[in-house]
């Protein structure tokens, strides 16, 4: 009887029809991501050693002298005898290991190891040429003129050869290699032919080159033949009759004397490498992500997998029971499970559609047994979907695991199986945990809810869960119904049904209104955070290179600034906060505390350091208004009115000052240059005309514009009408908006005068207004990069001052308005948090 074997232990596996048998003894190559990770780590360590040698000279020389004094106290044989013995050991150990591998029919690895050794030797010679002038890596030769090599001796090729050949699980060879390298390095230090950094560089270079070669050419992985599998299993008590290949690393083994059939899985380097990079990325983002299997030693993974299978079976849950474990070598092992005649939900049931999804499938969620849609079950009936009894059985199996605190961690449509008798089996426990935390158990409940909702609908899945587990566990799983917390197959199934996750959460809330619905923060970091940090690092590095690499150093100009003008700049920077308080309060009809509002504006200086552009300030002000008792809709409307007036006033100021720039006059020789204000006005007008014509002419853009303007018409305009009834307050807000900009313009003007420049006031105003606009658009904290790039250029062009002076003015301005206010902003933020005002 031909049946389909269940899914593999890994989440990425799929149940597929059996392919033709593989050719016996077939050997493939696999690029293990762990080798790439070690390669990157090795390169980083090599760069660190080179930086240490180049910039920490006194520390390196001190370490070298300390090592030399310590070695003088050690008794040591004559130098020539020591060098001869160490050289013989460096040749004998790799040669003996290579002969041993060749005798064991592992010649392909020996060839790869030779390639790694050659690459390591070549890289050693290349580093000798590149960094040979670093005195911290070399010594004067003990005998004769010249200096020692920056990369000591032949340690790098030897270590590269042995590492590429593979010493894992071979304790004697690893011990011999460690002793040989240690004695050779000690000999080099005592005889004066090596330095501590040259030894470290040689070892790092050999180790890194070995992993580079292993990842470049791949590691040979030989698939065992059916005969080898039968022989290995026979030695563990199994009585194999026939061995059939079902797929990559999967075999069906029948036994003599009517014994049950076995599912045999091959664990090797290929299985460890499968999907490792994706799991590493998930582990980096998710706090609760399981440890990637590829980072565990093969024996540790084998023991963990077998232990989980026995523990789940002892708990009474239906799963695959390991009956035999056979190690084929240091890089491969076999795990034999008792075969289950069952198929996964992903194969048995078609994926249906929910209301609001694409109706082209014509399929609905599985409903009650009568097949008639009802008010309680709007999804209708799927005749071949799981029955209510099967749904309850699935929850009973999970309850058995949770009673023993066993977390599955990989529940998906491919790991939930159903046999011909309607019994549910939970397989794929390789990533599970014993003595799991409460959070992991709740994640399993959320995962099974999502899996069953895909094939039976939210209403039936939640109802069965409450009948078996009770309302408590189901309610606590509600905050964890997040796509990132689910298995990859489950996420893919949910992604095909846009409304399913929302329907599932709504169903849980409908049955348990008291359940907490706020999602739990499971992410360590988000891709947007990584991009922001990378952008800030790149901008900071470029800015430091510019500041300290230019002829006119802006830092030196700032240090020599005029104290009176500097005091004036600091005064105007400080005055911007009470002025901003009046500007903010003027657009809020309700009465606000001046002290708390001033603290909120000051705290914005701290928030904008960790948020792109003006996003952090908007969120902080909205939260402040909410805590002040203003409803969310009115709070957001006030912020919207403030931003709308701020944008209009900013553009008007930019237009006015741009038009006035040409009135200030230009230095001799610049009369023929076009007016900067005219260019700005022409560019702004042309851009506005293009946008307006495009929106009016293209229907899709017109509809998009209407969608974007609908909140303005529905929320901001009514709030504006409320403010119109208080003209004094509205005038305060408008005047405050204008004065905030003037405070910053005056601060920048004082900064330019403090560093010895004398630009026109109108030119400074245009530079600030343009740079501030760029800072709000650039998606970096505080607009870092955009302000420093545009504002000095505008000052140079419109103010007719040298670029070094313009850059010094901007550096001083950013120091007063962006860096120094961070500490008082943090204090204000903490004060508001303590008073529960945000």
Short mmCIF file of N, CA and C in Angstrom, two decimals, residues 456-605:
data_model
loop_
_atom_site.label_atom_id
_atom_site.label_comp_id
_atom_site.label_asym_id
_atom_site.label_seq_id
_atom_site.Cartn_x
_atom_site.Cartn_y
_atom_site.Cartn_z
N UNK A 456 -10.31 25.65 8.90
CA UNK A 456 -11.64 25.45 9.47
C UNK A 456 -12.36 26.74 9.79
N UNK A 457 -11.71 27.88 9.66
CA UNK A 457 -12.35 29.14 9.97
C UNK A 457 -12.09 29.57 11.39
N UNK A 458 -12.07 30.89 11.65
CA UNK A 458 -11.77 31.38 13.00
C UNK A 458 -12.79 30.92 14.04
N UNK A 459 -14.08 30.91 13.70
CA UNK A 459 -15.10 30.60 14.69
C UNK A 459 -14.95 29.18 15.21
N UNK A 460 -14.75 28.21 14.34
CA UNK A 460 -14.64 26.81 14.76
C UNK A 460 -13.32 26.56 15.46
N UNK A 461 -12.24 27.20 14.99
CA UNK A 461 -10.93 27.01 15.63
C UNK A 461 -10.93 27.53 17.07
N UNK A 462 -11.51 28.71 17.28
CA UNK A 462 -11.54 29.28 18.63
C UNK A 462 -12.49 28.49 19.52
N UNK A 463 -13.62 28.08 18.98
CA UNK A 463 -14.57 27.32 19.78
C UNK A 463 -13.97 26.01 20.26
N UNK A 464 -13.28 25.28 19.38
CA UNK A 464 -12.65 24.02 19.79
C UNK A 464 -11.55 24.26 20.81
N UNK A 465 -10.79 25.35 20.65
CA UNK A 465 -9.72 25.65 21.60
C UNK A 465 -10.28 25.92 22.99
N UNK A 466 -11.39 26.66 23.08
CA UNK A 466 -11.98 26.96 24.38
C UNK A 466 -12.57 25.71 25.01
N UNK A 467 -13.14 24.82 24.20
CA UNK A 467 -13.71 23.59 24.74
C UNK A 467 -12.64 22.70 25.37
N UNK A 468 -11.44 22.70 24.81
CA UNK A 468 -10.38 21.80 25.30
C UNK A 468 -9.49 22.50 26.32
N UNK A 469 -8.97 23.69 25.98
CA UNK A 469 -8.01 24.37 26.84
C UNK A 469 -8.67 25.27 27.87
N UNK A 470 -9.87 25.74 27.58
CA UNK A 470 -10.50 26.71 28.44
C UNK A 470 -10.24 28.12 27.96
N UNK A 471 -10.97 29.10 28.45
CA UNK A 471 -10.81 30.47 27.95
C UNK A 471 -9.49 31.14 28.35
N UNK A 472 -8.90 30.70 29.48
CA UNK A 472 -7.68 31.36 29.94
C UNK A 472 -6.52 31.27 28.96
N UNK A 473 -6.06 30.07 28.59
CA UNK A 473 -4.94 29.98 27.64
C UNK A 473 -5.22 30.61 26.29
N UNK A 474 -6.47 30.52 25.83
CA UNK A 474 -6.80 31.12 24.54
C UNK A 474 -6.74 32.64 24.62
N UNK A 475 -7.24 33.21 25.72
CA UNK A 475 -7.18 34.66 25.88
C UNK A 475 -5.76 35.18 25.99
N UNK A 476 -4.88 34.44 26.69
CA UNK A 476 -3.50 34.90 26.82
C UNK A 476 -2.72 34.78 25.52
N UNK A 477 -3.21 33.97 24.57
CA UNK A 477 -2.55 33.85 23.27
C UNK A 477 -2.92 34.96 22.31
N UNK A 478 -3.96 35.74 22.64
CA UNK A 478 -4.41 36.80 21.73
C UNK A 478 -3.32 37.81 21.42
N UNK A 479 -2.54 38.32 22.39
CA UNK A 479 -1.49 39.30 22.03
C UNK A 479 -0.38 38.73 21.18
N UNK A 480 -0.32 37.39 21.06
CA UNK A 480 0.76 36.75 20.30
C UNK A 480 0.33 36.35 18.91
N UNK A 481 -0.89 36.69 18.51
CA UNK A 481 -1.36 36.39 17.15
C UNK A 481 -0.76 37.42 16.20
N UNK A 482 0.53 37.30 15.97
CA UNK A 482 1.29 38.18 15.09
C UNK A 482 2.00 37.33 14.05
N UNK A 483 2.04 37.75 12.80
CA UNK A 483 2.69 36.93 11.78
C UNK A 483 4.14 36.59 12.09
N UNK A 484 4.88 37.54 12.70
CA UNK A 484 6.30 37.28 12.94
C UNK A 484 6.50 36.18 13.97
N UNK A 485 5.50 35.93 14.84
CA UNK A 485 5.64 34.92 15.89
C UNK A 485 5.25 33.53 15.41
N UNK A 486 4.79 33.39 14.17
CA UNK A 486 4.31 32.11 13.67
C UNK A 486 5.35 31.46 12.78
N UNK A 487 5.16 30.15 12.53
CA UNK A 487 6.07 29.42 11.66
C UNK A 487 5.95 29.95 10.23
N UNK A 488 6.97 29.69 9.43
CA UNK A 488 7.02 30.28 8.09
C UNK A 488 5.88 29.79 7.22
N UNK A 489 5.57 28.50 7.27
CA UNK A 489 4.46 27.99 6.47
C UNK A 489 3.14 28.61 6.90
N UNK A 490 2.97 28.82 8.20
CA UNK A 490 1.74 29.44 8.69
C UNK A 490 1.66 30.89 8.23
N UNK A 491 2.77 31.60 8.27
CA UNK A 491 2.77 32.98 7.78
C UNK A 491 2.42 33.03 6.31
N UNK A 492 2.94 32.10 5.53
CA UNK A 492 2.62 32.09 4.11
C UNK A 492 1.14 31.84 3.87
N UNK A 493 0.55 30.92 4.66
CA UNK A 493 -0.88 30.66 4.51
C UNK A 493 -1.71 31.87 4.91
N UNK A 494 -1.33 32.54 5.97
CA UNK A 494 -2.08 33.72 6.39
C UNK A 494 -1.93 34.87 5.41
N UNK A 495 -0.75 34.96 4.77
CA UNK A 495 -0.54 36.04 3.81
C UNK A 495 -1.45 35.92 2.60
N UNK A 496 -1.90 34.71 2.30
CA UNK A 496 -2.81 34.53 1.16
C UNK A 496 -4.25 34.90 1.50
N UNK A 497 -4.53 35.20 2.77
CA UNK A 497 -5.88 35.59 3.19
C UNK A 497 -5.74 36.85 4.03
N UNK A 498 -6.02 37.98 3.43
CA UNK A 498 -5.72 39.27 4.05
C UNK A 498 -6.44 39.46 5.39
N UNK A 499 -7.69 39.00 5.46
CA UNK A 499 -8.51 39.31 6.63
C UNK A 499 -8.52 38.21 7.68
N UNK A 500 -7.81 37.12 7.45
CA UNK A 500 -7.94 35.98 8.35
C UNK A 500 -7.39 36.30 9.74
N UNK A 501 -6.23 36.93 9.82
CA UNK A 501 -5.66 37.25 11.13
C UNK A 501 -6.57 38.20 11.91
N UNK A 502 -7.10 39.22 11.23
CA UNK A 502 -8.01 40.15 11.90
C UNK A 502 -9.28 39.45 12.34
N UNK A 503 -9.81 38.54 11.49
CA UNK A 503 -11.02 37.80 11.88
C UNK A 503 -10.76 36.90 13.07
N UNK A 504 -9.58 36.29 13.10
CA UNK A 504 -9.25 35.40 14.22
C UNK A 504 -9.13 36.19 15.52
N UNK A 505 -8.47 37.33 15.48
CA UNK A 505 -8.36 38.17 16.68
C UNK A 505 -9.74 38.67 17.12
N UNK A 506 -10.57 39.05 16.15
CA UNK A 506 -11.91 39.53 16.50
C UNK A 506 -12.75 38.43 17.13
N UNK A 507 -12.58 37.19 16.65
CA UNK A 507 -13.35 36.08 17.21
C UNK A 507 -12.93 35.80 18.65
N UNK A 508 -11.63 35.85 18.92
CA UNK A 508 -11.17 35.64 20.29
C UNK A 508 -11.69 36.76 21.20
N UNK A 509 -11.64 37.99 20.73
CA UNK A 509 -12.15 39.09 21.54
C UNK A 509 -13.66 39.00 21.74
N UNK A 510 -14.37 38.51 20.74
CA UNK A 510 -15.82 38.39 20.88
C UNK A 510 -16.18 37.40 21.96
N UNK A 511 -15.45 36.30 22.04
CA UNK A 511 -15.75 35.29 23.05
C UNK A 511 -15.16 35.66 24.41
N UNK A 512 -14.10 36.44 24.41
CA UNK A 512 -13.46 36.84 25.68
C UNK A 512 -13.16 38.33 25.64
N UNK A 513 -14.15 39.16 25.89
CA UNK A 513 -13.93 40.62 25.81
C UNK A 513 -12.90 41.13 26.81
N UNK A 514 -12.68 40.38 27.89
CA UNK A 514 -11.75 40.84 28.91
C UNK A 514 -10.30 40.54 28.55
N UNK A 515 -10.05 39.79 27.47
CA UNK A 515 -8.68 39.41 27.10
C UNK A 515 -7.91 40.64 26.62
N UNK A 516 -6.63 40.68 26.96
CA UNK A 516 -5.76 41.77 26.53
C UNK A 516 -5.48 41.64 25.04
N UNK A 517 -5.76 42.70 24.29
CA UNK A 517 -5.60 42.65 22.84
C UNK A 517 -4.34 43.36 22.35
N UNK A 518 -3.62 44.05 23.23
CA UNK A 518 -2.42 44.78 22.80
C UNK A 518 -1.32 43.78 22.45
N UNK A 519 -0.78 43.80 21.23
CA UNK A 519 0.26 42.83 20.86
C UNK A 519 1.50 42.95 21.72
N UNK A 520 2.08 41.80 22.04
CA UNK A 520 3.33 41.76 22.81
C UNK A 520 4.50 42.09 21.87
N UNK A 521 5.42 42.91 22.34
CA UNK A 521 6.59 43.27 21.53
C UNK A 521 7.57 42.09 21.52
N UNK A 522 7.64 41.41 20.38
CA UNK A 522 8.51 40.25 20.25
C UNK A 522 9.78 40.55 19.46
N UNK A 523 9.80 41.65 18.74
CA UNK A 523 10.94 41.95 17.88
C UNK A 523 12.06 42.62 18.67
N UNK A 524 13.27 42.12 18.46
CA UNK A 524 14.42 42.81 19.02
C UNK A 524 14.66 44.12 18.27
N UNK A 525 14.64 44.06 16.99
CA UNK A 525 14.83 45.23 16.16
C UNK A 525 14.08 45.02 14.85
N UNK A 526 13.84 46.10 14.16
CA UNK A 526 13.11 46.07 12.91
C UNK A 526 14.05 46.41 11.76
N UNK A 527 13.72 45.99 10.53
CA UNK A 527 14.58 46.36 9.39
C UNK A 527 14.77 47.86 9.27
N UNK A 528 13.71 48.63 9.57
CA UNK A 528 13.83 50.08 9.49
C UNK A 528 14.87 50.59 10.49
N UNK A 529 14.94 49.97 11.67
CA UNK A 529 15.94 50.38 12.66
C UNK A 529 17.35 50.08 12.16
N UNK A 530 17.54 48.91 11.56
CA UNK A 530 18.85 48.57 11.00
C UNK A 530 19.27 49.55 9.92
N UNK A 531 18.32 49.89 9.03
CA UNK A 531 18.65 50.83 7.97
C UNK A 531 18.98 52.21 8.54
N UNK A 532 18.24 52.61 9.56
CA UNK A 532 18.52 53.92 10.17
C UNK A 532 19.89 53.94 10.82
N UNK A 533 20.22 52.87 11.56
CA UNK A 533 21.54 52.81 12.21
C UNK A 533 22.65 52.79 11.17
N UNK A 534 22.46 52.00 10.10
CA UNK A 534 23.48 51.94 9.05
C UNK A 534 23.65 53.30 8.38
N UNK A 535 22.54 53.98 8.11
CA UNK A 535 22.62 55.30 7.49
C UNK A 535 23.33 56.29 8.40
N UNK A 536 23.02 56.24 9.70
CA UNK A 536 23.67 57.16 10.65
C UNK A 536 25.17 56.90 10.75
N UNK A 537 25.55 55.61 10.76
CA UNK A 537 26.98 55.28 10.82
C UNK A 537 27.70 55.78 9.58
N UNK A 538 27.08 55.56 8.41
CA UNK A 538 27.70 56.00 7.16
C UNK A 538 27.83 57.52 7.11
N UNK A 539 26.75 58.21 7.50
CA UNK A 539 26.79 59.67 7.50
C UNK A 539 27.80 60.19 8.51
N UNK A 540 27.83 59.58 9.71
CA UNK A 540 28.79 60.02 10.71
C UNK A 540 30.23 59.82 10.26
N UNK A 541 30.50 58.67 9.63
CA UNK A 541 31.86 58.42 9.15
C UNK A 541 32.25 59.42 8.07
N UNK A 542 31.33 59.66 7.12
CA UNK A 542 31.63 60.62 6.06
C UNK A 542 31.83 62.02 6.63
N UNK A 543 31.02 62.38 7.64
CA UNK A 543 31.14 63.70 8.24
C UNK A 543 32.47 63.86 8.98
N UNK A 544 32.88 62.83 9.72
CA UNK A 544 34.16 62.91 10.42
C UNK A 544 35.32 63.00 9.44
N UNK A 545 35.24 62.21 8.34
CA UNK A 545 36.29 62.29 7.34
C UNK A 545 36.38 63.69 6.75
N UNK A 546 35.22 64.30 6.51
CA UNK A 546 35.23 65.65 5.94
C UNK A 546 35.76 66.67 6.94
N UNK A 547 35.31 66.55 8.20
CA UNK A 547 35.69 67.54 9.20
C UNK A 547 37.19 67.55 9.45
N UNK A 548 37.76 66.36 9.60
CA UNK A 548 39.17 66.27 9.99
C UNK A 548 40.11 66.08 8.80
N UNK A 549 39.53 65.96 7.60
CA UNK A 549 40.38 65.79 6.42
C UNK A 549 40.49 67.03 5.58
N UNK A 550 39.68 68.08 5.87
CA UNK A 550 39.71 69.29 5.05
C UNK A 550 40.85 70.19 5.49
N UNK A 551 41.22 71.09 4.57
CA UNK A 551 42.31 72.00 4.86
C UNK A 551 41.94 72.98 5.98
N UNK A 552 40.75 73.60 5.84
CA UNK A 552 40.28 74.47 6.91
C UNK A 552 39.44 73.66 7.89
N UNK A 553 40.02 73.25 8.98
CA UNK A 553 39.33 72.37 9.91
C UNK A 553 38.21 73.13 10.63
N UNK A 554 36.92 72.75 10.43
CA UNK A 554 35.84 73.47 11.10
C UNK A 554 35.90 73.35 12.61
N UNK A 555 36.41 72.22 13.13
CA UNK A 555 36.50 72.06 14.59
C UNK A 555 37.42 73.11 15.19
N UNK A 556 38.53 73.35 14.50
CA UNK A 556 39.45 74.38 15.00
C UNK A 556 38.81 75.77 14.94
N UNK A 557 38.04 76.03 13.87
CA UNK A 557 37.36 77.32 13.78
C UNK A 557 36.33 77.49 14.88
N UNK A 558 35.61 76.42 15.21
CA UNK A 558 34.63 76.49 16.29
C UNK A 558 35.33 76.76 17.62
N UNK A 559 36.47 76.10 17.84
CA UNK A 559 37.20 76.29 19.10
C UNK A 559 37.70 77.73 19.25
N UNK A 560 37.89 78.42 18.13
CA UNK A 560 38.39 79.80 18.17
C UNK A 560 37.26 80.81 17.99
N UNK A 561 36.02 80.41 18.21
CA UNK A 561 34.87 81.29 17.96
C UNK A 561 34.82 82.44 18.97
N UNK A 562 34.16 83.54 18.56
CA UNK A 562 34.00 84.72 19.39
C UNK A 562 33.03 84.41 20.54
N UNK A 563 33.43 84.62 21.80
CA UNK A 563 32.55 84.24 22.92
C UNK A 563 31.27 85.05 22.99
N UNK A 564 31.28 86.32 22.58
CA UNK A 564 30.07 87.13 22.66
C UNK A 564 29.03 86.65 21.65
N UNK A 565 29.45 86.45 20.42
CA UNK A 565 28.52 85.93 19.41
C UNK A 565 28.08 84.52 19.78
N UNK A 566 28.97 83.74 20.37
CA UNK A 566 28.62 82.39 20.80
C UNK A 566 27.55 82.43 21.89
N UNK A 567 27.68 83.38 22.82
CA UNK A 567 26.66 83.52 23.87
C UNK A 567 25.33 83.93 23.27
N UNK A 568 25.36 84.82 22.27
CA UNK A 568 24.12 85.20 21.60
C UNK A 568 23.46 84.03 20.90
N UNK A 569 24.26 83.16 20.25
CA UNK A 569 23.70 81.98 19.59
C UNK A 569 23.06 81.04 20.60
N UNK A 570 23.74 80.83 21.75
CA UNK A 570 23.16 79.96 22.77
C UNK A 570 21.87 80.56 23.34
N UNK A 571 21.82 81.90 23.47
CA UNK A 571 20.61 82.54 23.99
C UNK A 571 19.43 82.33 23.05
N UNK A 572 19.63 82.52 21.75
CA UNK A 572 18.54 82.34 20.80
C UNK A 572 18.13 80.88 20.70
N UNK A 573 19.09 79.95 20.83
CA UNK A 573 18.73 78.53 20.82
C UNK A 573 17.88 78.17 22.03
N UNK A 574 18.21 78.75 23.20
CA UNK A 574 17.41 78.47 24.40
C UNK A 574 16.04 79.13 24.31
N UNK A 575 15.97 80.33 23.68
CA UNK A 575 14.69 81.03 23.58
C UNK A 575 13.71 80.32 22.67
N UNK A 576 14.19 79.43 21.83
CA UNK A 576 13.28 78.75 20.90
C UNK A 576 12.31 77.82 21.62
N UNK A 577 12.66 77.35 22.81
CA UNK A 577 11.78 76.39 23.50
C UNK A 577 10.54 77.06 24.09
N UNK A 578 10.64 78.17 24.85
CA UNK A 578 9.40 78.82 25.29
C UNK A 578 8.58 79.36 24.12
N UNK A 579 9.25 79.82 23.06
CA UNK A 579 8.50 80.28 21.89
C UNK A 579 7.76 79.12 21.26
N UNK A 580 8.41 77.95 21.16
CA UNK A 580 7.74 76.77 20.62
C UNK A 580 6.56 76.34 21.50
N UNK A 581 6.67 76.58 22.81
CA UNK A 581 5.56 76.27 23.70
C UNK A 581 4.33 77.09 23.36
N UNK A 582 4.52 78.41 23.13
CA UNK A 582 3.40 79.27 22.73
C UNK A 582 2.86 78.84 21.37
N UNK A 583 3.76 78.48 20.44
CA UNK A 583 3.31 78.07 19.12
C UNK A 583 2.48 76.80 19.18
N UNK A 584 2.86 75.88 20.04
CA UNK A 584 2.12 74.63 20.16
C UNK A 584 0.78 74.84 20.86
N UNK A 585 0.79 75.61 21.95
CA UNK A 585 -0.45 75.83 22.71
C UNK A 585 -1.47 76.63 21.91
N UNK A 586 -1.01 77.46 20.97
CA UNK A 586 -1.93 78.28 20.22
C UNK A 586 -2.85 77.51 19.31
N UNK A 587 -2.51 76.28 18.96
CA UNK A 587 -3.33 75.47 18.08
C UNK A 587 -4.13 74.42 18.85
N UNK A 588 -4.18 74.52 20.16
CA UNK A 588 -4.96 73.61 21.00
C UNK A 588 -6.00 74.45 21.73
N UNK A 589 -7.29 74.31 21.40
CA UNK A 589 -8.31 75.14 22.07
C UNK A 589 -8.38 74.89 23.57
N UNK A 590 -8.06 73.69 24.02
CA UNK A 590 -8.14 73.39 25.45
C UNK A 590 -6.98 74.06 26.20
N UNK A 591 -7.19 74.25 27.50
CA UNK A 591 -6.17 74.88 28.34
C UNK A 591 -5.09 73.86 28.71
N UNK A 592 -3.83 74.22 28.50
CA UNK A 592 -2.69 73.35 28.81
C UNK A 592 -1.80 74.01 29.84
N UNK A 593 -1.12 73.18 30.62
CA UNK A 593 -0.15 73.68 31.59
C UNK A 593 1.10 74.16 30.85
N UNK A 594 1.48 75.43 31.12
CA UNK A 594 2.65 75.96 30.43
C UNK A 594 3.91 75.17 30.78
N UNK A 595 4.07 74.81 32.06
CA UNK A 595 5.28 74.10 32.50
C UNK A 595 5.36 72.73 31.83
N UNK A 596 4.25 71.99 31.82
CA UNK A 596 4.28 70.67 31.20
C UNK A 596 4.47 70.77 29.69
N UNK A 597 3.86 71.77 29.06
CA UNK A 597 4.03 71.94 27.61
C UNK A 597 5.47 72.31 27.27
N UNK A 598 6.07 73.18 28.10
CA UNK A 598 7.48 73.51 27.89
C UNK A 598 8.36 72.27 28.04
N UNK A 599 8.07 71.43 29.03
CA UNK A 599 8.83 70.19 29.20
C UNK A 599 8.65 69.27 27.99
N UNK A 600 7.44 69.23 27.43
CA UNK A 600 7.20 68.38 26.26
C UNK A 600 8.01 68.87 25.07
N UNK A 601 8.08 70.20 24.86
CA UNK A 601 8.88 70.72 23.75
C UNK A 601 10.37 70.47 23.98
N UNK A 602 10.80 70.56 25.23
CA UNK A 602 12.21 70.26 25.53
C UNK A 602 12.51 68.79 25.34
N UNK A 603 11.57 67.92 25.73
CA UNK A 603 11.77 66.48 25.56
C UNK A 603 11.86 66.10 24.10
N UNK A 604 11.30 66.93 23.21
CA UNK A 604 11.43 66.63 21.78
C UNK A 604 12.86 66.62 21.31
N UNK A 605 13.75 67.37 22.00
CA UNK A 605 15.17 67.35 21.63
C UNK A 605 15.79 65.99 21.89
#
